Coordinates of C-alpha atoms and ligand atoms in Angstrom, one line a residue:
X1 CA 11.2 23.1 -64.8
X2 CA 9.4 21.7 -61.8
X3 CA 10.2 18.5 -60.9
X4 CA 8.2 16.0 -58.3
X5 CA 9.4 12.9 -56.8
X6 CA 7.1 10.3 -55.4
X7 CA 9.4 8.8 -52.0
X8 CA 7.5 5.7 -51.6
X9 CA 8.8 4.2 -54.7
X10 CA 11.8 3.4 -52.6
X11 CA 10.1 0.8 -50.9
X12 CA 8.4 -0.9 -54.1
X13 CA 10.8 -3.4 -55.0
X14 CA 9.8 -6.6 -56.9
X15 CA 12.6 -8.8 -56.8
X16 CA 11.9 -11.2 -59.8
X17 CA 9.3 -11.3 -63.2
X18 CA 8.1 -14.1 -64.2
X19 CA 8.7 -14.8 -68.1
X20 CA 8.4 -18.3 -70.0
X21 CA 7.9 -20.1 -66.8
X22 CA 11.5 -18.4 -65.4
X23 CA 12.0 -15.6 -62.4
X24 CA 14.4 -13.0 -64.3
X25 CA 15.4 -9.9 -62.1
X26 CA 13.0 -7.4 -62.3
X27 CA 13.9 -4.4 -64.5
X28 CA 12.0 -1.8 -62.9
X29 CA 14.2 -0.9 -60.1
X30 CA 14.4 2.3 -57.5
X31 CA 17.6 3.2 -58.9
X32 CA 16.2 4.6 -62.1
X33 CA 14.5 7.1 -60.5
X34 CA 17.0 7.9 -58.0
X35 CA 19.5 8.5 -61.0
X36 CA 17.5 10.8 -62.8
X37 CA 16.5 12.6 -60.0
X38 CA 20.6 13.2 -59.0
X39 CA 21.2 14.2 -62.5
X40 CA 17.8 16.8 -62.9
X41 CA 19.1 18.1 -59.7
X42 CA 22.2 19.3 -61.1
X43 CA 20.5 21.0 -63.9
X44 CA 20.8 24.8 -63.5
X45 CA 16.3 26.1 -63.6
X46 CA 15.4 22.4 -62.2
X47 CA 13.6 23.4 -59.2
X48 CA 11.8 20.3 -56.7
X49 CA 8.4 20.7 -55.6
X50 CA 7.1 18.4 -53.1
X51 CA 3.8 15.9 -54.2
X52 CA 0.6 17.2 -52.9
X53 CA -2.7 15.3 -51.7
X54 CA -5.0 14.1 -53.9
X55 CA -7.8 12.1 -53.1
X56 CA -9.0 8.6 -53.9
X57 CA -11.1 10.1 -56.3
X58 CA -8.9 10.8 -58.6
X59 CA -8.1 7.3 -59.0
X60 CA -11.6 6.3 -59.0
X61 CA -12.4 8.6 -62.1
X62 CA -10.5 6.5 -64.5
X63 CA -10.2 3.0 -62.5
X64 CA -12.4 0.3 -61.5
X65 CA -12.9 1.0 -57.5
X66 CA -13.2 -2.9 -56.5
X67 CA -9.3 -3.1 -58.4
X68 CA -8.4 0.0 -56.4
X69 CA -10.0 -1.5 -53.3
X70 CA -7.8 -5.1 -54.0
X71 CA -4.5 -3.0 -54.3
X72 CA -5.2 -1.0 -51.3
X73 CA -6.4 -4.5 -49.0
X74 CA -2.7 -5.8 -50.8
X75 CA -0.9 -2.9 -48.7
X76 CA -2.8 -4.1 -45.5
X77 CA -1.1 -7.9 -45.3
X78 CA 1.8 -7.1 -43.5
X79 CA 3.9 -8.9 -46.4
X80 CA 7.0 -7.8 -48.3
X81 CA 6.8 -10.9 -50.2
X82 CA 5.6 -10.4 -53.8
X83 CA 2.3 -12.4 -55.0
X84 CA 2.0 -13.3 -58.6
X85 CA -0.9 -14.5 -60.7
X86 CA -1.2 -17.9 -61.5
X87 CA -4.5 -18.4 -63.5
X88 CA -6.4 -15.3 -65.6
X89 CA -9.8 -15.2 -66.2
X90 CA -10.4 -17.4 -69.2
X91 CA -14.0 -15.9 -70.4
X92 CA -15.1 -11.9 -70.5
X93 CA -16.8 -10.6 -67.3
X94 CA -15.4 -13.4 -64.7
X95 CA -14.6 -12.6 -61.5
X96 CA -13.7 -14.7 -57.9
X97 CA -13.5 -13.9 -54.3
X98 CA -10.9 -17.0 -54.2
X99 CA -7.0 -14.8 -53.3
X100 CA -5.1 -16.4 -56.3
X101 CA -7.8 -15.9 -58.9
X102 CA -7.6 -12.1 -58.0
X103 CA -4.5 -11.6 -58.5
X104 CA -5.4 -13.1 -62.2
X105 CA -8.5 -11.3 -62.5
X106 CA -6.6 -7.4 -61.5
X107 CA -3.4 -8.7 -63.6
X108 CA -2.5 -9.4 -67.2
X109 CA 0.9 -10.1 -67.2
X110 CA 3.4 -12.4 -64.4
X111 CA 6.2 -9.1 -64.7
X112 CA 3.8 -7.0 -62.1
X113 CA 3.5 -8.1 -58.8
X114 CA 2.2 -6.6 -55.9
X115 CA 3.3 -6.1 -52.2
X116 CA 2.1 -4.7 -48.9
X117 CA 4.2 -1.4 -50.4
X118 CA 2.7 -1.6 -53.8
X119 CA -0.3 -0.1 -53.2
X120 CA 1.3 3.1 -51.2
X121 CA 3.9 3.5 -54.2
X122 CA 1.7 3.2 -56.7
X123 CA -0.4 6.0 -55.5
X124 CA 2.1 8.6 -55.0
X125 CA 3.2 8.4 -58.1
X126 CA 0.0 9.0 -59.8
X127 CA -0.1 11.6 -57.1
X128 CA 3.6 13.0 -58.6
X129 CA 1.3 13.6 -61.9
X130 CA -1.3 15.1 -60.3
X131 CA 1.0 17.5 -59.1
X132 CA 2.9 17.8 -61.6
X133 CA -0.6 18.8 -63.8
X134 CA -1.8 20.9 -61.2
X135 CA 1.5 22.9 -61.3
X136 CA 1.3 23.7 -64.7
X137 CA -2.2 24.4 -64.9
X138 CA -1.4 27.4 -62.0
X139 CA 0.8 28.8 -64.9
X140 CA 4.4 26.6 -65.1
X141 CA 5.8 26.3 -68.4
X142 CA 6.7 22.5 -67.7
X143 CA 6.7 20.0 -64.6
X144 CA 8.0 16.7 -64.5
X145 CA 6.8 13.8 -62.7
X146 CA 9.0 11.1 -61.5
X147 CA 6.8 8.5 -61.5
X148 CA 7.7 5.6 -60.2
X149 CA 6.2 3.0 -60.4
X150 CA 5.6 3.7 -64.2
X151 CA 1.9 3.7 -65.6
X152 CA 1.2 3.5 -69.1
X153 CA 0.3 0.3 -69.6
X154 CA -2.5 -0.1 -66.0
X155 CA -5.8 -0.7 -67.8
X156 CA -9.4 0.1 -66.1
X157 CA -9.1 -2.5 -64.1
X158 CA -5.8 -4.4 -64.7
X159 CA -2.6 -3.5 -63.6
X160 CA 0.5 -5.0 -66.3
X161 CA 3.6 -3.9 -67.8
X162 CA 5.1 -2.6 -64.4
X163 CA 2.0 -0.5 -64.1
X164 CA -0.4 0.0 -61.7
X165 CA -2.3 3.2 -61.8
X166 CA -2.7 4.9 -65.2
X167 CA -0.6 8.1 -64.3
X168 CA -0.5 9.9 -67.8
X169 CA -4.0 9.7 -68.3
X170 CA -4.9 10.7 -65.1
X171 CA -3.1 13.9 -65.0
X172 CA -4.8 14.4 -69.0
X173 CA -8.0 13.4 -66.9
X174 CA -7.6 16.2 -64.4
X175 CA -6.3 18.6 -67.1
X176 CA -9.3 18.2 -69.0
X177 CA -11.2 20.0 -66.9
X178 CA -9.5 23.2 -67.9
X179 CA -9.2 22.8 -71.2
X180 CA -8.0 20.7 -74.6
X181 CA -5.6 18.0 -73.9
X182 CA -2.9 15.9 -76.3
X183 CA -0.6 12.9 -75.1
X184 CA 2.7 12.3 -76.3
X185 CA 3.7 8.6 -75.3
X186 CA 7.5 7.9 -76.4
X187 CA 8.1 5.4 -74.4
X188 CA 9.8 2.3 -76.6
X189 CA 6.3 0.2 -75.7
X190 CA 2.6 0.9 -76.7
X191 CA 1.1 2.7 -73.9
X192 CA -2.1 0.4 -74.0
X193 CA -3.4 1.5 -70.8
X194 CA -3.5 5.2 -71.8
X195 CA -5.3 4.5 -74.6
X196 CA -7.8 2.1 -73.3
X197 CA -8.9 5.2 -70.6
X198 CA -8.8 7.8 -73.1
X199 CA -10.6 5.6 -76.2
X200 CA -14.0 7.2 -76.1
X201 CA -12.9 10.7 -75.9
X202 CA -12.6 13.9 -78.2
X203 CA -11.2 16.4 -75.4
X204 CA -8.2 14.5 -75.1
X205 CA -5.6 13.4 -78.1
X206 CA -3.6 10.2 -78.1
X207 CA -0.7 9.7 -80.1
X208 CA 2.3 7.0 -78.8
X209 CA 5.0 6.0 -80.8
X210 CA 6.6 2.7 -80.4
X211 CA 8.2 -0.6 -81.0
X212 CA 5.6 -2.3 -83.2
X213 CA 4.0 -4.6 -81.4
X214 CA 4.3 -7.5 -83.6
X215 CA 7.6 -7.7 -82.0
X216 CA 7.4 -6.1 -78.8
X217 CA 5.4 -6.0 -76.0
X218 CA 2.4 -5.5 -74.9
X219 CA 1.7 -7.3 -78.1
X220 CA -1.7 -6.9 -78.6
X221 CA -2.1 -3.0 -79.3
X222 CA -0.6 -0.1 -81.0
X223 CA -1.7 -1.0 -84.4
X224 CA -1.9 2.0 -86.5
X225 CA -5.8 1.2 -87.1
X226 CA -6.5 1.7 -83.7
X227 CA -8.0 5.1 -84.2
X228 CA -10.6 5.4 -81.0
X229 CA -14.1 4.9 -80.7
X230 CA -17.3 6.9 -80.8
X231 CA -16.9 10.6 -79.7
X232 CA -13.4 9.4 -79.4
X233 CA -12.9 8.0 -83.2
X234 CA -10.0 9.7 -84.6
X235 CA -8.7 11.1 -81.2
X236 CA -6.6 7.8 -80.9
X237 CA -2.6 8.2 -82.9
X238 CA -0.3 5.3 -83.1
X239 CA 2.8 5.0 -85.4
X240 CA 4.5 1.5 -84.7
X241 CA 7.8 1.0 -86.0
X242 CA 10.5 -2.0 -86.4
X243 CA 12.6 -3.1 -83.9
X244 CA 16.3 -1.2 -84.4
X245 CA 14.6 2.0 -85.5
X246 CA 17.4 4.9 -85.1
X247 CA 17.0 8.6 -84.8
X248 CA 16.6 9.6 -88.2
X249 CA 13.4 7.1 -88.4
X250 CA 12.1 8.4 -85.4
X251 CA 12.9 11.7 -86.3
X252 CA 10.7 11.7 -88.9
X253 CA 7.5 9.6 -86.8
X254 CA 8.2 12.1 -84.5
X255 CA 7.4 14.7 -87.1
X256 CA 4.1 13.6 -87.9
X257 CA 3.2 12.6 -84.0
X258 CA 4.0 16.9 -83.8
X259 CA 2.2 18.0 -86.4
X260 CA -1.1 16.4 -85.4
X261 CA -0.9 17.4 -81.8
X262 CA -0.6 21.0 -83.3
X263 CA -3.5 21.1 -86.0
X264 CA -5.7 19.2 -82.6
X265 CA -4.1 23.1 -80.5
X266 CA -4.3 21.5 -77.3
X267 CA -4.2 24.0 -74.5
X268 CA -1.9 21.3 -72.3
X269 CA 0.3 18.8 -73.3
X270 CA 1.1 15.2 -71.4
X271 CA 4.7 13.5 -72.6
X272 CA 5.2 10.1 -71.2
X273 CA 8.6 10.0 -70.9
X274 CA 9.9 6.7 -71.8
X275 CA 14.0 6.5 -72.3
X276 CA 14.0 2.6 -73.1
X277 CA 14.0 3.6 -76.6
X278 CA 17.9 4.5 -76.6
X279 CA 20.7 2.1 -77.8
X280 CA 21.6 0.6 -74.7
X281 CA 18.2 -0.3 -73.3
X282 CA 18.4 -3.7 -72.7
X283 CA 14.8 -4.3 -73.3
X284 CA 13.7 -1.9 -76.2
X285 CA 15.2 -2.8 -79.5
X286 CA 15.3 0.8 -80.6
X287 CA 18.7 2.3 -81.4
X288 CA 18.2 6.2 -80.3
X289 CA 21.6 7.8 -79.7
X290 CA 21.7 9.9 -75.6
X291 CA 22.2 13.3 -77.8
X292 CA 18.8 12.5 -79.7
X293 CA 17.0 12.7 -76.5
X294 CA 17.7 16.4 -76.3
X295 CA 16.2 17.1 -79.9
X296 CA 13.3 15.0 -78.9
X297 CA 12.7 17.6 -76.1
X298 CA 13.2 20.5 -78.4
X299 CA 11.3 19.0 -80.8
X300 CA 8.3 18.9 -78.2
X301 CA 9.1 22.1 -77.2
X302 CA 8.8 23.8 -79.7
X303 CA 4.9 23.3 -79.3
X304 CA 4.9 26.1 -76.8
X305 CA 2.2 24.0 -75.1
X306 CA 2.3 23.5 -71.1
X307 CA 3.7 20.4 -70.8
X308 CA 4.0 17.8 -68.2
X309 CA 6.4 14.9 -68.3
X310 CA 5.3 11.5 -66.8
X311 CA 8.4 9.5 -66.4
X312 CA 7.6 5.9 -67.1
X313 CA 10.4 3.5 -68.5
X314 CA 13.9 3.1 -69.3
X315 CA 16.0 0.4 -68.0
X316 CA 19.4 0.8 -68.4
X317 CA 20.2 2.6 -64.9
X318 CA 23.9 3.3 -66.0
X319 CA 22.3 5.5 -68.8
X320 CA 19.3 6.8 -67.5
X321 CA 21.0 10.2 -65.7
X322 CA 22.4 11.1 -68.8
X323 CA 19.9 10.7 -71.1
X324 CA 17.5 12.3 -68.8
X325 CA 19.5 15.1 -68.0
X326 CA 20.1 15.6 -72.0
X327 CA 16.2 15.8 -72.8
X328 CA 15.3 17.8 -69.1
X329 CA 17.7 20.0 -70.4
X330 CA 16.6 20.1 -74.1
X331 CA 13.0 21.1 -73.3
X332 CA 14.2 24.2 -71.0
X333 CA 16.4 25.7 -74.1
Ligands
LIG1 C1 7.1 -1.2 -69.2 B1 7.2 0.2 -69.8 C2 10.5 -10.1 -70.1 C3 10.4 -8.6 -70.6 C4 9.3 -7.9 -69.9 C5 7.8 -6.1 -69.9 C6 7.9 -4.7 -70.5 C7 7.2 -3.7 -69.6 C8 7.6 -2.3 -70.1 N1 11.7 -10.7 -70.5 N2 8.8 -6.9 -70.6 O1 8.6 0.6 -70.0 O2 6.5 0.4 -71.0
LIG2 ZN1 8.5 1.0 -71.9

């Protein structure tokens, strides 16, 4: 296994989210990266490759280029203080010049704000995929990006949910060009992001499973009859489930998340690698056990399909080397 790790996440540090009017401490910290990176590093076969350029472009193929262009002026104040949005655009279409309604209009959530070290960190990690994806498309069974910040939730033009740049579907993106593509989104939250850039297509498979978003963020997708849209209808999976869902549920979603990404036979496979399904998450309300994590992997493994892993969340940081060496481990079995 190949693994990449982006080193500008380090200095992407948002103090403080903003939910029901409070400042909470932010849950996406640099310590979860830096733990499983220690623990993959201990894993006999876990070799580290370092990220390799990829231009703008490739940012620019699945997201808006003024929102790219905002983030990247962001990294250009000089400012380690974090800006928030305050008022979101309130009809389809609206946009401003005015430096607190953009932050609104490129936002759609108060838990992701952005610094003048944002915009660096946010592009090496979709960089980390890239590599990662261009790793195994050179003939690596598996690679694993540590992205950090996470991305599954950044729509076309809207960052949210942590996220800033969409890194899953962006490595499915570049993928794409050399053949059939699935995504495998276990992360404990719908990956709206992924499946708003990936909606209208047939060359690349969607399938997430998640916390049912009647209860759990983001709250407005990842409805089971969200199926895609044009060439894309039918190319879009999602299998919600309640809130304290344990292995042997999963186990079973899980089941039919695998069989359809093997009757689609994609050529390469993209996991977003979320661990804030597990028991002691303190934001997930899933119940997964650390020793499930490894049958996830085999479980996914078992596809025989190059694969690359796009880290993205998990928030217990006394957990996260342990479950992550468990399911880095599993897949190389
Ligand atoms: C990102 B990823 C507020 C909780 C904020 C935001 C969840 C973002 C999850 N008290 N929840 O792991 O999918
Ligand atoms: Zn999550």
């Amino acid at each position: 296994m190949i693994v990449i790790y982006p080193p500008g996440h380090a200095q992407h540090r948002p103090p403080s989210e903003i939910f029901n009017g409070n400042r909470d401490a932010h849950a996406e910290v640099p310590s979860r990266i830096e733990r499983i990176k220690d623990a993959l590093a201990q894993i006999p076969g876990v070799e580290f490759s370092p990220l390799q350029r990829f231009p703008v472009q490739w940012l620019k193929a699945l997201h808006n280029h003024r929102y790219i262009a905002y983030l990247s002026r962001c990294s250009t104040t000089g400012s380690n203080a974090y800006v928030y949005p305050s008022v979101f655009p309130y009809a389809p279409g609206q946009t401003t010049k005015h430096a607190v309604g953009m932050r609104g209009q490129y936002s759609f959530d108060m838990y992701t704000p952005v610094n003048m070290a944002t915009y660096q960190a946010a592009y090496e990690s979709a960089t980390a995929a890239l590599t990662a994806a261009s790793l195994v498309r050179q003939g690596a069974k598996v690679s694993y990006a540590l992205c950090r910040p996470p991305g599954h939730h950044a729509e076309y033009a809207k960052m949210g949910g942590y996220c800033y740049f969409g890194n899953a579907a962006i490595a499915a993106h570049y993928l794409s060009g050399f053949g059939r593509v699935a995504v495998l989104d276990i992360d404990v939250h719908h990956g709206n992001g992924t499946q708003a850039l990936l909606y209208g297509r047939a060359d690349v498979f969607t399938v997430s499973i998640h916390g049912d978003p009647d209860y759990l963020f983001p709250y407005f997708t990842g409805r089971a009859h969200e199926r895609g849209v044009g060439k894309g209808m039918g190319y879009n999976l999602n299998i919600p489930l309640p809130l304290g869902t344990t292995d042997r549920t999963y186990h079973t979603a899980l089941g039919h998340a695998l069989d359809a990404i093997g009757g689609y036979n994609p050529d390469y496979l993209v996991v977003s690698v979320g661990y804030d399904a597990h028991v002691r998450d303190p934001i997930g309300g899933f119940k997964l056990s650390s020793s499930y994590y490894r049958n996830i992997a085999q479980s996914i493994a078992a596809l025989h399909k190059p694969s690359v892993l796009i880290q993205e969340g998990g928030y217990n940081v006394e957990v996260l080397g342990e479950i992550s060496s468990l399911f880095a481990g599993g897949f190389m079995l």
